[in-house]
GROMACS .gro file of C-alpha atoms in nm:
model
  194
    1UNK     CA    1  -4.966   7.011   2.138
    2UNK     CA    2  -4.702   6.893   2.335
    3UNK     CA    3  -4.316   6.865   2.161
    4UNK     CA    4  -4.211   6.556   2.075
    5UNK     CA    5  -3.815   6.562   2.260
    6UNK     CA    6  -3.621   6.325   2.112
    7UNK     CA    7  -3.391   6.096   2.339
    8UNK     CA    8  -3.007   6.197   2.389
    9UNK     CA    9  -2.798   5.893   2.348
   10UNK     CA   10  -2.700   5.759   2.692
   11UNK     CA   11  -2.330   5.768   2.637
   12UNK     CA   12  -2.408   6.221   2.556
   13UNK     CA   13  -2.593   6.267   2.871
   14UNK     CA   14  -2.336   6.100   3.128
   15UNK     CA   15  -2.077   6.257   2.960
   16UNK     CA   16  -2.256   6.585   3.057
   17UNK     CA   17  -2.318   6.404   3.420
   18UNK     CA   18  -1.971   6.383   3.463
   19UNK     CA   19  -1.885   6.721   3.360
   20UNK     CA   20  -2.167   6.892   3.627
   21UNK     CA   21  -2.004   6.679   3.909
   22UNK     CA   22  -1.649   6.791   3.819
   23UNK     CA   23  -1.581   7.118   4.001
   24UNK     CA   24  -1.287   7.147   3.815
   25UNK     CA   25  -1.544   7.119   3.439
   26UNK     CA   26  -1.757   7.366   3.624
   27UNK     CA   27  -1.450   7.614   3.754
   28UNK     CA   28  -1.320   7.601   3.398
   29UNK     CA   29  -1.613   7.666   3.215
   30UNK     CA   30  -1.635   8.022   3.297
   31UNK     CA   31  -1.996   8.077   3.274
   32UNK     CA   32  -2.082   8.275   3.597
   33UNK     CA   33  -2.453   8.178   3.609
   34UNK     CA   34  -2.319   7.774   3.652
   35UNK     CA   35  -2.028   7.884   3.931
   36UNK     CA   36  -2.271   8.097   4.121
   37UNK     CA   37  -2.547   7.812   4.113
   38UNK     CA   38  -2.747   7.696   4.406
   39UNK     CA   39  -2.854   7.350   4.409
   40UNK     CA   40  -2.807   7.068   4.200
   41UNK     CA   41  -2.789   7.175   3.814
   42UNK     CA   42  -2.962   6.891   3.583
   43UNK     CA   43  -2.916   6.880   3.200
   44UNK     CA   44  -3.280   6.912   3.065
   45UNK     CA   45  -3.422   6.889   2.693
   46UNK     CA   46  -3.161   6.761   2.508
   47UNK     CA   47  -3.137   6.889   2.170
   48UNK     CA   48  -2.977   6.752   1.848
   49UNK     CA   49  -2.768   7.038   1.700
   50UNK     CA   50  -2.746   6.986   1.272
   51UNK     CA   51  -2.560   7.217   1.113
   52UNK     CA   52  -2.675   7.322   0.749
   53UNK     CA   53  -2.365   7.362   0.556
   54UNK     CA   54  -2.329   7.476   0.171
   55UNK     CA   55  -2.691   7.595   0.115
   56UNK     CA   56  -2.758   7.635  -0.295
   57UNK     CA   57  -2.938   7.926  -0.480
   58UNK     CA   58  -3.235   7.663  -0.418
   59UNK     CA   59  -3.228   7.670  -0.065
   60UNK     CA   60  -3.073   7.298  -0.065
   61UNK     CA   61  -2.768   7.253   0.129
   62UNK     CA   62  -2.636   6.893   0.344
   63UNK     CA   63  -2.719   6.869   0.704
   64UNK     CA   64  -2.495   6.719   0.929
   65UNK     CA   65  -2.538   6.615   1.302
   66UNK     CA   66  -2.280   6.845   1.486
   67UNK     CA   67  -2.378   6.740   1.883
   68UNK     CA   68  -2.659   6.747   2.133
   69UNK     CA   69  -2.708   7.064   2.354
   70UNK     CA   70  -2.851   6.998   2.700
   71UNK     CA   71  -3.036   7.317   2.892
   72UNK     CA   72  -2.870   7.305   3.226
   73UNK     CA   73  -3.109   7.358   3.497
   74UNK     CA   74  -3.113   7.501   3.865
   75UNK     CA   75  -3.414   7.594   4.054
   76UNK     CA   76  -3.632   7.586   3.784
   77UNK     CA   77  -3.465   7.783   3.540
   78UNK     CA   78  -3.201   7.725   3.263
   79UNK     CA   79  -2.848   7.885   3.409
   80UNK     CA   80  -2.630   7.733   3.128
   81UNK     CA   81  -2.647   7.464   2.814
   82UNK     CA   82  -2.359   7.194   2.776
   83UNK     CA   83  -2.258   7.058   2.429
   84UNK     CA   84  -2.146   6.741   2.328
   85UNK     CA   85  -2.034   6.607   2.049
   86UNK     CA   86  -1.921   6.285   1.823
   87UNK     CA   87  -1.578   6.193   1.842
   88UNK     CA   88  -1.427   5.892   1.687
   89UNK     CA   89  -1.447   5.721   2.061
   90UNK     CA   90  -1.804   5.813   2.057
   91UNK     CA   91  -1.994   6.093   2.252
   92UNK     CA   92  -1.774   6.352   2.429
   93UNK     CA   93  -1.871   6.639   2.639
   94UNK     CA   94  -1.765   6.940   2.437
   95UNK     CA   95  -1.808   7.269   2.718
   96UNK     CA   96  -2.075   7.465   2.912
   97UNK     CA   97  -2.161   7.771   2.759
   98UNK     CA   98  -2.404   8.093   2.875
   99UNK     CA   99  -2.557   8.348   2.683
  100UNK     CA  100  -2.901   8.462   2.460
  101UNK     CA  101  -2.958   8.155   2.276
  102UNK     CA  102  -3.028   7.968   2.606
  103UNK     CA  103  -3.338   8.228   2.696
  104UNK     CA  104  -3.371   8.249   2.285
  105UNK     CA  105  -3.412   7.844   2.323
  106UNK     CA  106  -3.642   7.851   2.603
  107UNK     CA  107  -3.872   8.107   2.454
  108UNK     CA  108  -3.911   7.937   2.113
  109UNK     CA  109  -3.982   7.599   2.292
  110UNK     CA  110  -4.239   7.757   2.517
  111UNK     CA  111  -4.391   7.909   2.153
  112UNK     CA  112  -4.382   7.567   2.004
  113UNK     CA  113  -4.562   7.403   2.250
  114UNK     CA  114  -4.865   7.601   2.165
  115UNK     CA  115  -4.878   7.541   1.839
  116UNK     CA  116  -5.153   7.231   1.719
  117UNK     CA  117  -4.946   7.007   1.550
  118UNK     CA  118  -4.705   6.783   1.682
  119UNK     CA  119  -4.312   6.852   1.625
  120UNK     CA  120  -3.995   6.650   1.727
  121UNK     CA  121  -3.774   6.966   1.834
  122UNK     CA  122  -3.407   7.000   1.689
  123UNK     CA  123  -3.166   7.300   1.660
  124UNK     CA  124  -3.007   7.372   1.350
  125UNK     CA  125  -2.697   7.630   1.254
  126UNK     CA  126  -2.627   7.797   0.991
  127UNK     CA  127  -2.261   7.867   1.086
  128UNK     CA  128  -2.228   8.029   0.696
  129UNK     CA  129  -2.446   8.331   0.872
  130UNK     CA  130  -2.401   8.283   1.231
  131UNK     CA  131  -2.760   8.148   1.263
  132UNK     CA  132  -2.954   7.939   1.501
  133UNK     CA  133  -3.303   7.811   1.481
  134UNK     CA  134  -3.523   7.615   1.637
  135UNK     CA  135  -3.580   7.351   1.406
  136UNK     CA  136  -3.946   7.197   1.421
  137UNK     CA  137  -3.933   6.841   1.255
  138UNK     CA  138  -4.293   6.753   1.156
  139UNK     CA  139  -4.218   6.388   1.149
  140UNK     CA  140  -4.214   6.393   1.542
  141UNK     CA  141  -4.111   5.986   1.542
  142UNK     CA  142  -3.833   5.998   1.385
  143UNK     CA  143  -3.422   5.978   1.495
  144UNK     CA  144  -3.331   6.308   1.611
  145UNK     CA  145  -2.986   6.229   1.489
  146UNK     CA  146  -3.051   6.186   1.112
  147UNK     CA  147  -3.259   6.380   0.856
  148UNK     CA  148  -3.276   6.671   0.651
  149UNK     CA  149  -3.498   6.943   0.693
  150UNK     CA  150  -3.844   6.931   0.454
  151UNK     CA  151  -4.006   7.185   0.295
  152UNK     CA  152  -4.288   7.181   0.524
  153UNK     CA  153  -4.084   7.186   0.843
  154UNK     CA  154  -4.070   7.509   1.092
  155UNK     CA  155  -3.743   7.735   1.135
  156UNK     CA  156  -3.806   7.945   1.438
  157UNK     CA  157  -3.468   8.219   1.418
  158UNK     CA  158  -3.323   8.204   1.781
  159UNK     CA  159  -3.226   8.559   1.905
  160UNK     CA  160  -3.015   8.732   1.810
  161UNK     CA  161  -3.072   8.655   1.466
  162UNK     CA  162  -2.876   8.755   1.162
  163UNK     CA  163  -2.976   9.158   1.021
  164UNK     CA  164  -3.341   9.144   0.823
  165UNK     CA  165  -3.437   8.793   0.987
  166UNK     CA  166  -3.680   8.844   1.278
  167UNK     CA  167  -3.635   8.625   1.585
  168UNK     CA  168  -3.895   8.397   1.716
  169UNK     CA  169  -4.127   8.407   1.383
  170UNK     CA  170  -4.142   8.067   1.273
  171UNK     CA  171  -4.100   8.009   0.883
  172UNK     CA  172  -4.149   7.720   0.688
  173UNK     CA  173  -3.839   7.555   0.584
  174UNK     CA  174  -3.927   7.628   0.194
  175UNK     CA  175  -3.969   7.972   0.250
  176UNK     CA  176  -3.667   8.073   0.460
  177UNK     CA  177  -3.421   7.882   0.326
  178UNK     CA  178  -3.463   8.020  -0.035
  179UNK     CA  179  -3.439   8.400   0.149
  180UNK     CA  180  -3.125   8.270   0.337
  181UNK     CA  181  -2.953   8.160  -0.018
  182UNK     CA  182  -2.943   8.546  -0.068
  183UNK     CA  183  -2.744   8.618   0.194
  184UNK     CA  184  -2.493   8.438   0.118
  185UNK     CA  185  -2.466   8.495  -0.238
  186UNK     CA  186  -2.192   8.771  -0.320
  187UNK     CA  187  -2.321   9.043  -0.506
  188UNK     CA  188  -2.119   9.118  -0.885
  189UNK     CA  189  -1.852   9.378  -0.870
  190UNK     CA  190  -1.984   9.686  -1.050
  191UNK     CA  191  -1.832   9.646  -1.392
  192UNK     CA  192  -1.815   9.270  -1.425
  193UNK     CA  193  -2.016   9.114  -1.655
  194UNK     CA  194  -2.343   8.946  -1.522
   0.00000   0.00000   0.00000
């Protein structure tokens, strides 16, 4: 089944024009994959990126839109991603960035695809653990920039993904964020009381 890509907000994606055509954005951005590009680089697939902050012992936490992340493409392969994000004078391009998640991102998409039933793709951190995943939203019509992860959802861990959490195996939303709770949980000082 094909993914379901939500649309970037216009204002995101020319901020991210303007970066690409700025050889001084580019120069600065130190990703040597972008400098040593040949050809036009194009921002592809834009993502929203939610960030799950305060997860409970239930595996309930708030979601918050954090940017979108755009794959930055040259000659028919992703060379770097671009983030923006919200300011108070709207969308702002944020930096270029290199690295595993952008391979990590391109894998899981590619794994996606095959799968029979339609999904509106998102990312969404963890920053509590470090953690990206490939967040498969099972309502594939709705806005990419609101929402809240249900139980039936996808979670496909990007690589590299935290100790004990295999990359690229999706898991429903109900069963990874319980196992994600226990990470995060400090474990009692050995004689405290329970």
């Amino acid at each position: 089944m094909p993914l379901h890509v939500p649309p970037a907000p216009a204002p995101a994606l020319r901020t991210v024009l303007t970066a690409l055509g700025s050889p001084t954005a580019v120069r600065e951005a130190r990703t040597p994959s972008l400098q040593s590009a040949r050809g036009p680089a194009t921002p592809e697939l834009p993502l929203p990126v939610h960030a799950l902050d305060r997860i409970t012992a239930e595996g309930a936490g708030t979601t918050r839109l954090a940017g979108w992340r755009f794959l930055i493409h040259c000659q028919g392969r992703a060379v770097a991603a671009a983030e923006t994000r919200l300011t108070p004078d709207g969308w702002a391009f944020s930096h270029f960035f290199e690295g595993p998640y952008i391979a990590s991102t391109e894998r899981a998409l590619r794994q996606a695809e095959t799968m029979q039933q339609p999904y509106q793709p998102r990312l969404l951190s963890v920053p509590e653990l470090y953690m990206l995943t490939l967040w498969l939203h099972a309502d594939h019509t709705a806005d990419g920039a609101t929402g809240h992860p249900a139980p039936t959802d996808l979670l496909v861990p990007l690589a590299p993904a935290p100790p004990g959490i295999a990359a690229h195996r999706p898991h429903r939303v109900a069963d990874l964020l319980p196992v994600l709770t226990t990470r995060l949980t400090p474990a009692p000082l050995l004689g405290s009381p329970a």
